[in-house]
C-alpha positions as MATLAB code, in Angstrom:
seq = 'XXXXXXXXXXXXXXXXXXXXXXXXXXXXXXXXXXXXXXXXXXXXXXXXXXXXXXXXXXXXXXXXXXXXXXXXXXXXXXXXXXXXXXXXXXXXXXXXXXXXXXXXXXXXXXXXXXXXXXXXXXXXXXXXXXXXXXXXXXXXXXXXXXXXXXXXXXXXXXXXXXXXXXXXXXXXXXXXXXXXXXXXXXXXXXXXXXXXXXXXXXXXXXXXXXXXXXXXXXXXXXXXXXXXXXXXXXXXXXXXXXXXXXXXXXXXXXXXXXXXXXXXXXXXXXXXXXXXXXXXXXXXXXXXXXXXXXXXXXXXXXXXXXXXXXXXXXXXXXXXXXXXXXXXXXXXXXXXXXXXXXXXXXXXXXXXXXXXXXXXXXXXXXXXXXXXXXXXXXXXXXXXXXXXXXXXXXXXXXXXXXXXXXXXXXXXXXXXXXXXXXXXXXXXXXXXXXXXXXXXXXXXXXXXXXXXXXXXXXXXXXXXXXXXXXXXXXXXXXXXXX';
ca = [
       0.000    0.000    0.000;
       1.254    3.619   -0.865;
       2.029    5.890    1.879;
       0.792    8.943    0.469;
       0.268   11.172    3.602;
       0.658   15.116    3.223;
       3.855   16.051    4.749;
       2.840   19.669    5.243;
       0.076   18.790    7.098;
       1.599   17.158   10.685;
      -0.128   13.641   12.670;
      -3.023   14.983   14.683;
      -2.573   14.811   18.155;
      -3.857   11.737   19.931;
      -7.159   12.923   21.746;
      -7.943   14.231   17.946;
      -6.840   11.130   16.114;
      -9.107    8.489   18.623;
     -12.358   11.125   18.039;
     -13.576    8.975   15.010;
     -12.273    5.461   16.236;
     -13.935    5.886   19.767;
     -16.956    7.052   18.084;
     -17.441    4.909   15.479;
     -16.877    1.636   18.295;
     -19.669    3.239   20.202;
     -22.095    3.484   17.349;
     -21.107   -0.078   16.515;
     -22.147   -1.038   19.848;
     -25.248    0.963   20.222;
     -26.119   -0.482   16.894;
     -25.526   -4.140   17.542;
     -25.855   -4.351   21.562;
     -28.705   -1.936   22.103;
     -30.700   -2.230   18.875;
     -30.200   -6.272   18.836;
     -29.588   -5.435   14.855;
     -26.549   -7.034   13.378;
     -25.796   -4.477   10.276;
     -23.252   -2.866   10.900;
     -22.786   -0.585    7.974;
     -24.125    2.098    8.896;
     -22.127    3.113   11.896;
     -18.973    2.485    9.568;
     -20.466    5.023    6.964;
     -21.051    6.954    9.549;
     -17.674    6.489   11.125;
     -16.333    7.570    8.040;
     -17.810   10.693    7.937;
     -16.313   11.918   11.102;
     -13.247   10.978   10.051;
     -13.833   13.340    7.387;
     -14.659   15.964    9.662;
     -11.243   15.748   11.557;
      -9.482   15.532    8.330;
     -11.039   18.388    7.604;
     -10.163   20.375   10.858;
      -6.429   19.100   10.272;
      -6.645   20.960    7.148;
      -7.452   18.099    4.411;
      -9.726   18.210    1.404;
     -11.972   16.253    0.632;
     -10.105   15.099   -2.565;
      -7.227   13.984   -0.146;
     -10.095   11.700    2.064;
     -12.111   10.256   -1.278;
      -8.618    9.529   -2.747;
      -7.215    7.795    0.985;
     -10.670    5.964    0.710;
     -10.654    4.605   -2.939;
      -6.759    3.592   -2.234;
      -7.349    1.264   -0.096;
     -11.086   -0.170   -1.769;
      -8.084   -0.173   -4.902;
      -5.642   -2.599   -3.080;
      -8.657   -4.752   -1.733;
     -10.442   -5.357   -5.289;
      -8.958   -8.745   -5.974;
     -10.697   -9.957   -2.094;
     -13.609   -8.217   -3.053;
     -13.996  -10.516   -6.413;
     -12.839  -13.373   -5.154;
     -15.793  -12.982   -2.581;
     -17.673  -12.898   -5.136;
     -16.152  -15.544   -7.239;
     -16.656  -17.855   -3.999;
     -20.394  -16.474   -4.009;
     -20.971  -17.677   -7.577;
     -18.959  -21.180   -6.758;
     -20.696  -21.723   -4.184;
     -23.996  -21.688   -6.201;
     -22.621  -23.862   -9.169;
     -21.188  -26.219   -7.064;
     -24.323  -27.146   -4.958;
     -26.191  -27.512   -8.488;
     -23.776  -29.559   -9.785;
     -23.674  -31.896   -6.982;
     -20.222  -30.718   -5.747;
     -21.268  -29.928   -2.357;
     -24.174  -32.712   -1.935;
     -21.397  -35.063   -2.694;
     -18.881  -33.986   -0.260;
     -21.796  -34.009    2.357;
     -22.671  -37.727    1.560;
     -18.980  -38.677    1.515;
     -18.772  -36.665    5.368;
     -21.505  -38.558    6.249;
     -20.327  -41.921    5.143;
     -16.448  -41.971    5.853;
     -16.183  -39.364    9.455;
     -17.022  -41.385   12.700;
     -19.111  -38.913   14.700;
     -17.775  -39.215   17.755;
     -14.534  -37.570   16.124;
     -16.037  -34.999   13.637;
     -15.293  -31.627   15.290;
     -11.242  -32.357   15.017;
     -11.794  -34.007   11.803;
     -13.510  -30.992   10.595;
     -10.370  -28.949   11.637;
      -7.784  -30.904   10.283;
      -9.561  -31.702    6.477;
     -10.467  -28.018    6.515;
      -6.306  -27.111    7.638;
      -5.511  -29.569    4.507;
      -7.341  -27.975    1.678;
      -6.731  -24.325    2.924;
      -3.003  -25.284    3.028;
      -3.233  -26.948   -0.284;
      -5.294  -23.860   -2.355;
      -3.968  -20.811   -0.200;
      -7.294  -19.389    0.152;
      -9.198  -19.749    3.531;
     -12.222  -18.319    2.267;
     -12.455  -20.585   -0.836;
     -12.381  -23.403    1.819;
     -14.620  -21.761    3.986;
     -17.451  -21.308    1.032;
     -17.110  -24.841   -0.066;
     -16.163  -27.754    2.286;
     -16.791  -25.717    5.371;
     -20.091  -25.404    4.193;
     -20.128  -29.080    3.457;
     -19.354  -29.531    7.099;
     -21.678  -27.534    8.706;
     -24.660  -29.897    6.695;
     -22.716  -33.385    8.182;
     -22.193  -30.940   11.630;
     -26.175  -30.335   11.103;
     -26.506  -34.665   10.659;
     -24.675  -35.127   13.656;
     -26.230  -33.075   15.986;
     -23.655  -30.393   16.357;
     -24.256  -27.009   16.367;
     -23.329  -24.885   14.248;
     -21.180  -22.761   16.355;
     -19.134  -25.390   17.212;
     -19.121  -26.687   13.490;
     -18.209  -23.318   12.325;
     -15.635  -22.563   15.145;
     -13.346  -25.839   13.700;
     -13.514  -24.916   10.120;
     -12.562  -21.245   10.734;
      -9.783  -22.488   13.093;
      -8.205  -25.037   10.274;
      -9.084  -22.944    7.232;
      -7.545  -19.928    8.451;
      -4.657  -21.864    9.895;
      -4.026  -23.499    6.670;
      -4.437  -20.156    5.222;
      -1.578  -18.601    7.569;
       1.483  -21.200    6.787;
       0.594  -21.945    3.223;
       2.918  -19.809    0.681;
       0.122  -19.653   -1.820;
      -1.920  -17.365    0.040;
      -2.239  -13.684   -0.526;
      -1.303  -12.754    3.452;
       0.815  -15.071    3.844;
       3.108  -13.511    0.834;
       2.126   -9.725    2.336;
       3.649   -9.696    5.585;
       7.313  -10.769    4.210;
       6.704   -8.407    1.541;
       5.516   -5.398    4.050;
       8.751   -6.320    6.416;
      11.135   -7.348    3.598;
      12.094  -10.974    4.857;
      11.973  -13.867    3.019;
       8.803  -16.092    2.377;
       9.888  -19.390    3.459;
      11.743  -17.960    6.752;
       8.810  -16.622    7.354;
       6.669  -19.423    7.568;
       9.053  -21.439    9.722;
       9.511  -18.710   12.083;
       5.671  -19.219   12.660;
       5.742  -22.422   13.585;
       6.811  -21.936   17.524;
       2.973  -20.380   17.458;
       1.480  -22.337   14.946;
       2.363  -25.947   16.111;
       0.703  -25.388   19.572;
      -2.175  -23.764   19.037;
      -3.176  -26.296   16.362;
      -2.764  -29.393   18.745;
      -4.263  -27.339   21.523;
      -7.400  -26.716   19.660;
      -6.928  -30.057   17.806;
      -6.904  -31.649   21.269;
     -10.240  -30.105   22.354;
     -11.780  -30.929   19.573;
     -11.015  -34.249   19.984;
     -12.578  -34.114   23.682;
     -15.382  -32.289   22.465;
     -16.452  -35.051   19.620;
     -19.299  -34.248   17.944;
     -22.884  -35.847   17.586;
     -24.756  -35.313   21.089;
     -25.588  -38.653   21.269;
     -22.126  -40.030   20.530;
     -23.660  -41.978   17.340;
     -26.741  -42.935   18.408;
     -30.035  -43.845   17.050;
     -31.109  -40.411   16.857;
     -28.047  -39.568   14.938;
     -28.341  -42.124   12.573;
     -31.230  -41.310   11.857;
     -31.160  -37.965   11.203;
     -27.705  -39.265    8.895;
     -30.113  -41.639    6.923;
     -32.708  -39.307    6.335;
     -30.179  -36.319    5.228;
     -28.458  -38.950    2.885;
     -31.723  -40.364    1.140;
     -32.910  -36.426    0.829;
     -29.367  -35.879   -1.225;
     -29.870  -39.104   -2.882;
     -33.075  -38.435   -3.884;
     -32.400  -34.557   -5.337;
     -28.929  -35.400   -7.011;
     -27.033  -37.256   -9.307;
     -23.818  -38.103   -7.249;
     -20.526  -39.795   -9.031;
     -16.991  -38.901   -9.500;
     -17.823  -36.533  -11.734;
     -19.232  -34.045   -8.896;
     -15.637  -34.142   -7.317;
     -14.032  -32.912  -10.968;
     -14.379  -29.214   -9.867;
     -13.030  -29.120   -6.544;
      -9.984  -31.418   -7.572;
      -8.922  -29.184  -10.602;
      -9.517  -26.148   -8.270;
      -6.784  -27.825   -5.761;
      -4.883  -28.904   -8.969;
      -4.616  -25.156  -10.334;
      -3.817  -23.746   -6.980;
      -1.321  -26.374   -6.741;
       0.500  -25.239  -10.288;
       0.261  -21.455   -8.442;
      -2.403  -20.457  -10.952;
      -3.522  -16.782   -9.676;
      -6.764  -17.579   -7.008;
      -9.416  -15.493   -9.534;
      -8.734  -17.208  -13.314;
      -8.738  -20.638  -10.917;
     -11.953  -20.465   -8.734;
     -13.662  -18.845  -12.302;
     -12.493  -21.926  -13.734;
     -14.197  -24.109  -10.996;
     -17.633  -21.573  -11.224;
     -17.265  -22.919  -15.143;
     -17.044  -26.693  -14.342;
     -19.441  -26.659  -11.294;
     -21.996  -25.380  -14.251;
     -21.006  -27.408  -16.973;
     -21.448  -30.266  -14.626;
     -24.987  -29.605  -13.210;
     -26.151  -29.246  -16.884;
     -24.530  -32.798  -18.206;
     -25.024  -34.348  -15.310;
     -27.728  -32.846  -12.910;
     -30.215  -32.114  -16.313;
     -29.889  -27.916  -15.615;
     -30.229  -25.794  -18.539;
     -27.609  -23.128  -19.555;
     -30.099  -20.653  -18.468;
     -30.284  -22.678  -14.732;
     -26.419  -22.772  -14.582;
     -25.999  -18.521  -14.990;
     -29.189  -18.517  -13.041;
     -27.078  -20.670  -10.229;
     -24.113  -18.751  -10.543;
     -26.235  -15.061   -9.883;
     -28.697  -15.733   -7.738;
     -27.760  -19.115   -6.120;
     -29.165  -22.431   -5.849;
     -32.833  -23.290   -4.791;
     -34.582  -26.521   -3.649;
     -37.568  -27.742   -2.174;
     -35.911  -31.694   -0.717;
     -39.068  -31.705    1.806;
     -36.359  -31.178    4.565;
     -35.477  -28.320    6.357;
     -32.496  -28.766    7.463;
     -31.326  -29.477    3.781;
     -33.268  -26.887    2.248;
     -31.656  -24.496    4.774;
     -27.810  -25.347    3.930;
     -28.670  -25.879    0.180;
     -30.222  -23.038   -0.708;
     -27.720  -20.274   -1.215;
     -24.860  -19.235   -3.160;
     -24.871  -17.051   -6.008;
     -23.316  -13.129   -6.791;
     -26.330  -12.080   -4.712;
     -25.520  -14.110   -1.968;
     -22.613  -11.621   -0.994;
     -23.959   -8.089   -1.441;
     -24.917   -8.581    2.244;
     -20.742   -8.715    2.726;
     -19.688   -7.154    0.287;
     -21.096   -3.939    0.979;
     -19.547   -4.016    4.593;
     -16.143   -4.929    3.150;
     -16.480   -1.465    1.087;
     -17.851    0.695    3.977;
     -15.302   -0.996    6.658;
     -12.627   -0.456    3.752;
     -13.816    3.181    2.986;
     -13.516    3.722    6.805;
      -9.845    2.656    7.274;
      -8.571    4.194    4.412;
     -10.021    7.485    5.269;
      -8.089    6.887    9.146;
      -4.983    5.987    7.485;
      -5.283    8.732    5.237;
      -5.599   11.836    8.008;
      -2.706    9.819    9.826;
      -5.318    9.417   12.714;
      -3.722    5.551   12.799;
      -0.300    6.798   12.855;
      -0.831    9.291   15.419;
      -2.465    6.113   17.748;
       0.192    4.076   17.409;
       2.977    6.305   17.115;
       1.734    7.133   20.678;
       1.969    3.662   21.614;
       5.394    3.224   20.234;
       6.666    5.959   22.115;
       5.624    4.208   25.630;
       7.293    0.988   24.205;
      10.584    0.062   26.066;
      12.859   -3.010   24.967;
      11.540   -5.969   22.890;
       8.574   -7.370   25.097;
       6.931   -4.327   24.600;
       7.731   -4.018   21.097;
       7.032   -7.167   19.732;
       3.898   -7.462   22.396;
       2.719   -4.090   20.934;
       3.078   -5.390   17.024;
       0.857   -7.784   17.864;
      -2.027   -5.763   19.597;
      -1.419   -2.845   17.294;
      -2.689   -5.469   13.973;
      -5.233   -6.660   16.265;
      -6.707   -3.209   16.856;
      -6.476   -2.217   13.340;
      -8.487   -5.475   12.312;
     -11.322   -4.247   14.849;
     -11.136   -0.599   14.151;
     -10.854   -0.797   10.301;
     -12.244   -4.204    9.261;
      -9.335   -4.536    6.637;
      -7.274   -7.558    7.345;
      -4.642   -6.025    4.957;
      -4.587   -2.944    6.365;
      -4.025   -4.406    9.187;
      -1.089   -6.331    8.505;
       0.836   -3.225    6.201;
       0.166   -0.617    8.394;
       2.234   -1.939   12.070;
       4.413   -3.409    9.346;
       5.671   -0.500    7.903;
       5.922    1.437   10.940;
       7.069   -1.139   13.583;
       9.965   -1.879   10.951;
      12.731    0.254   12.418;
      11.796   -0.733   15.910;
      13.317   -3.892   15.447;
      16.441   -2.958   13.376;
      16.721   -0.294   16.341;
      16.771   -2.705   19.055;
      18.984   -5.810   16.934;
      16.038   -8.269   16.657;
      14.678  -10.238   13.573;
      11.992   -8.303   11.171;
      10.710  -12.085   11.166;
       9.802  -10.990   14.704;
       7.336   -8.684   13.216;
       6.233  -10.698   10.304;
       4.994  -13.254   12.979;
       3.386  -10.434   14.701;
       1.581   -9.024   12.144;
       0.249  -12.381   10.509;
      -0.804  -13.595   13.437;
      -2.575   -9.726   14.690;
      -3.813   -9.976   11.071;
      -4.541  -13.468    9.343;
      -5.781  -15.206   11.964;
      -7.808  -12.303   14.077;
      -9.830  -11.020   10.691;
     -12.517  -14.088   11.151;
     -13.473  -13.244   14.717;
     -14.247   -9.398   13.793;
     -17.892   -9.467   12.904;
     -17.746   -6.324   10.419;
     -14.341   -7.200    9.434;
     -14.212   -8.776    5.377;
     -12.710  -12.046    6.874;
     -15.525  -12.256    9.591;
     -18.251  -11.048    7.232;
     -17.585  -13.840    4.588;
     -17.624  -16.924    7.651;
     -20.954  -15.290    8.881;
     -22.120  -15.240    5.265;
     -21.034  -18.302    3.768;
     -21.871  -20.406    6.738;
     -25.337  -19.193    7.091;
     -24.201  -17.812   10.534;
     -27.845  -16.092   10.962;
     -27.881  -13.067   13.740;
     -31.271  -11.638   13.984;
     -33.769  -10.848   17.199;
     -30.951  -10.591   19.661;
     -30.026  -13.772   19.174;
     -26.172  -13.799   18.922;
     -25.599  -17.681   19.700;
     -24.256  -18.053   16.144;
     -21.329  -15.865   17.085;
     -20.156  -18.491   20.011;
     -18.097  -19.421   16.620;
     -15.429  -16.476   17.829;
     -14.114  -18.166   21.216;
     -14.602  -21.365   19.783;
     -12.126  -20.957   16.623;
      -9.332  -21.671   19.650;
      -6.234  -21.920   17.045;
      -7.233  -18.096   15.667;
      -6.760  -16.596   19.023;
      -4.361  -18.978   20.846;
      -1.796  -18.288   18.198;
      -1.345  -14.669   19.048;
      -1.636  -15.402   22.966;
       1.312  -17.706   22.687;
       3.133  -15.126   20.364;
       2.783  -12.686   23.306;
       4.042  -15.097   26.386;
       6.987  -15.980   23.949;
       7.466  -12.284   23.847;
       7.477  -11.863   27.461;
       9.728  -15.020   28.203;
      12.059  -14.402   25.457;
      11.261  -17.524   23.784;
      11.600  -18.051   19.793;
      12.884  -14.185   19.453;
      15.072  -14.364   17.103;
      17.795  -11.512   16.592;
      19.067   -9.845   13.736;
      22.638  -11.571   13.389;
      20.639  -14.879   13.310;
      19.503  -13.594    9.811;
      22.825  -12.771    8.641;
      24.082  -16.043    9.686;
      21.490  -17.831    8.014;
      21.671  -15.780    4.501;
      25.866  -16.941    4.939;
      24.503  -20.352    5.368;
      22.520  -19.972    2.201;
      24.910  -18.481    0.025;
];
C-alpha cells in the first residue's frame, strides 16, 4: 500500500486522532448491543464521515479523504472478487452436486464421535493446499456444517473448527495472498517466514486439535437419533442429485490449479465454469439454470429443512450482504490511514514501548486493533508493518519478529471481527444467521481456539524471550545460504 500522507500537514494529536475510532466503536455497539440489529454498515459510513470531519479540521480536502478511501477499496479489489467468485462457486457447485457429494462422503467416511477435530484438520488440509481460507470456507466448510447439522452439532461449534483449520491453513501456506504480504511489508523472506511461525502455529493447532477431539461431535455419541437424522439427510441428497466422481471434478482441478500457483481469480472462475457445466450434463440444468445458479444461487424444495436451509444459497447475490460491509469498513480505514489518525495512535503507543517485550507485544495488539477498528485484514497487517519496521532494526532483533506479529494480529484475528471482510464472509457463507438478539451463532469467535491462541502464545513468547530471534541470526542464516 502507498504511503501517500501530506507532509505539510503534521499527525493529529492523539485525543484528535481516537475522536472517530472511539466514536465509530460506540455506534457499533449501540447499533448491535442496544438495537439487537446485526448491520453494521451504517455506523462504519457513519464512522467515516467523522473521520472526514477531523481531516477536515487538520486541514485536508476532501479530494485527499475520497482519494485515501478509494486507495485502499483499490488494493482490496482482488478480495472483493474473489468474494464474489466464492459467491458464484458456491452456487454452481451445490447444483452440480459438488457440495451434496462432499456431504454424503462426510456422512459416510467421518465417525461422529470424532467430527469436530476431523472438521479442523480436512479443513487445515485444503486451505493449506489452495492458499485461500475463504475458498475453503465457502465450499467444504459449508459441506461440514450440513454433516455438523446430521450429527447433531451445532453450528457454532461446526463453524468454530472450520474457521480455526481454514484460516490456519491459510496462515502457513505460501500460496496465500497474506501469507506472501507480511514478508513483503517487512522485507524478509517467504519461506523464513513461515518457519519462524511455527513456535505459534504448532501449539495452538494441537491445543485446539486436542479439544476438539474431547469435544467429539454428535450429542448422542452416534446414536439412534443420529443415525437417523444421517439416513434421512443422505436419502434427501440421494433423492435430489445425481452423485458420481464426476461431482468431485471441480473441486480437484480447483486444488490442482492452486497447486501449479495459478492466480486464485482465473482458478476459482475456472471451478464456477465446471461446477456449471457439470450440473447441466449431469444434474439435467439448462444453460439458463447454470448462470441462473451462478447469480442468484441455488434453490430446492428436498421436503427437509435442514437441507433446504444449507442448500439453498450461493450465487453473486448471496454476498452483497458482505460485500457492501467490506467497502464501507474499507472506505472507513482508508479514510483513518489517510488523516494519519492511525499513525498518530500508534505512534503514541510506540513511544511508551521500552525493549523488545513491549515491542514485539505491541506489534501484535497494534494489527489486532487495526483489524477491529478498520475491518481490513490487509490494512491491518501493512500498516504496524511498515511502521514497527525500524523498531526492530533499532533494538537488533529479527523483522521475522514482526512478520509473525503481524500475521498472526492480522490473518488469523480477521474471522473473529464481525464487520471485518474475513468475519463477514464466515458469517455469510456459513449461514451464521444473527437476527432478534439472538447472537448464539457468534459463540463461533471463542470457539475458533487456534485463531486466538496463536497470538496469545506469540505474546508469552514475547514476554519469556522464547523463539525471538535476533538480527545476526539472519545474517548467519543468509551466509549459510549463500
Amino acid at each position: 500500500m502507498q504511503d501517500y500522507s501530506t507532509p505539510a500537514i503534521p499527525v493529529p494529536r492523539l485525543p484528535l486522532a481516537l475522536i472517530p475510532v472511539v466514536l465509530t466503536i460506540a455506534l457499533l455497539g449501540v447499533q448491535i448491543f442496544y438495537y439487537d440489529d446485526f448491520t453494521p454498515h451504517i455506523p462504519l459510513a457513519i464512522g467515516f464521515g467523522i473521520t472526514a470531519l477531523v481531516g477536515w479540521l487538520q486541514g485536508y480536502r476532501w479530494k485527499d479523504i475520497e482519494s485515501g478511501a478509494f486507495q485502499v477499496l483499490h488494493v482490496a479489489m482482488p478480495s472483493i472478487a474473489t468474494l464474489i467468485i466464492v459467491g458464484m462457486l458456491v452456487g454452481t457447485w451445490i447444483a452440480s452436486g459438488t457440495v451434496p457429494m462432499l456431504i454424503y462422503l462426510g456422512l459416510e467416511l467421518i465417525d461422529p464421535s470424532w467430527f469436530l477435530a476431523a472438521a479442523m484438520l480436512m479443513c487445515s488440509m485444503v486451505s493449506l493446499s489452495i492458499g485461500s481460507s475463504w475458498t475453503t470456507v465457502g465450499t467444504v466448510g459449508l459441506a461440514l456444517m450440513g454433516i455438523g447439522d446430521a450429527f447433531g452439532v451445532p453450528l457454532y461449534w461446526t463453524a468454530g473448527a472450520v474457521v480455526s483449520g481454514a484460516f490456519f491453513g491459510d496462515k502457513i501456506s505460501p500460496l496465500s495472498d497474506t501469507t506472501n504480504l507480511s514478508p513483503a511489508v517487512t522485507e524478509t523472506n517467504i519461506f523464513d517466514h513461515i518457519r519462524n511461525m511455527m513456535p505459534t502455529t504448532v501449539p495452538a493447532m494441537l491445543i485446539a486439535l486436542a479439544v476438539y477431539a474431547v469435544v467429539g461431535g454428535a450429542d448422542d455419541g452416534g446414536g439412534t437419533d443420529t443415525l437417523t437424522r444421517i439416513d434421512a439427510i443422505k436419502q434427501g441428497l440421494a433423492d435430489n442429485f445425481v452423485m458420481g466422481p464426476w461431482q468431485l471434478l471441480p473441486l480437484v482441478v480447483v486444488i490442482g490449479l492452486a497447486f501449479f500457483k495459478v492466480a486464485p481469480i482465473p482458478a476459482l472462475f475456472t471451478g464456477v465454469m465446471l461446477g456449471g457445466g457439470v450440473a447441466i450434463f449431469t444434474q439435467g440444468a439448462s444453460v439458463h439454470d447454470a448462470l441462473t445458479f451462478a447469480h442468484s444461487g441455488y434453490s430446492v424444495v428436498t421436503g427437509s429443512e435442514t437441507l433446504d436451509s444449507l442448500l439453498n444459497r450461493g450465487g453473486v447475490t448471496s454476498m452483497t450482504w458482505v460485500v457492501t460491509l467490506m467497502m464501507f469498513a474499507l472506505a472507513y480505514g482508508g479514510a483513518l490511514e489517510r488523516t494519519r489518525c492511525l499513525e498518530a495512535i500508534v505512534g503514541a503507543i510506540m513511544k511508551r514501548l521500552k525493549g523488545f517485550r513491549g515491542l514485539q507485544t505491541s506489534a501484535i495488539l497494534t494489527s489486532i486493533a487495526t483489524n477491529v477498528v478498520s475491518g481490513d485484514v490487509y490494512l491491518s497487517i501493512a500498516l504496524p508493518g511498515r511502521m514497527y519496521k525500524p523498531a526492530y532494526d533499532e533494538l537488533g532483533y529479527s523483522r521475522l519478529n514482526l512478520s509473525r506479529a503481524i500475521e498472526e494480529g492480522g490473518t488469523l484475528v480477521s474471522p473473529l471481527v464481525p464487520w471485518n471482510a474475513g468475519g463477514a464472509f464466515v458469517i455469510g457463507a456459513l449461514g451464521l444467521t444473527v437476527s432478534a438478539g439472538d447472537f448464539s451463532a457468534l459463540l463461533y469467535i471463542p470457539l475458533a481456539f487456534a485463531c486466538w491462541l496463536s497470538p496469545l502464545f506469540g505474546i508469552l513468547y514475547a514476554q519469556l524471550g522464547w523463539f525471538s530471534r535476533r538480527a545476526e541470526d539472519d545474517a548467519a542464516a543468509a551466509g549459510e545460504r549463500a
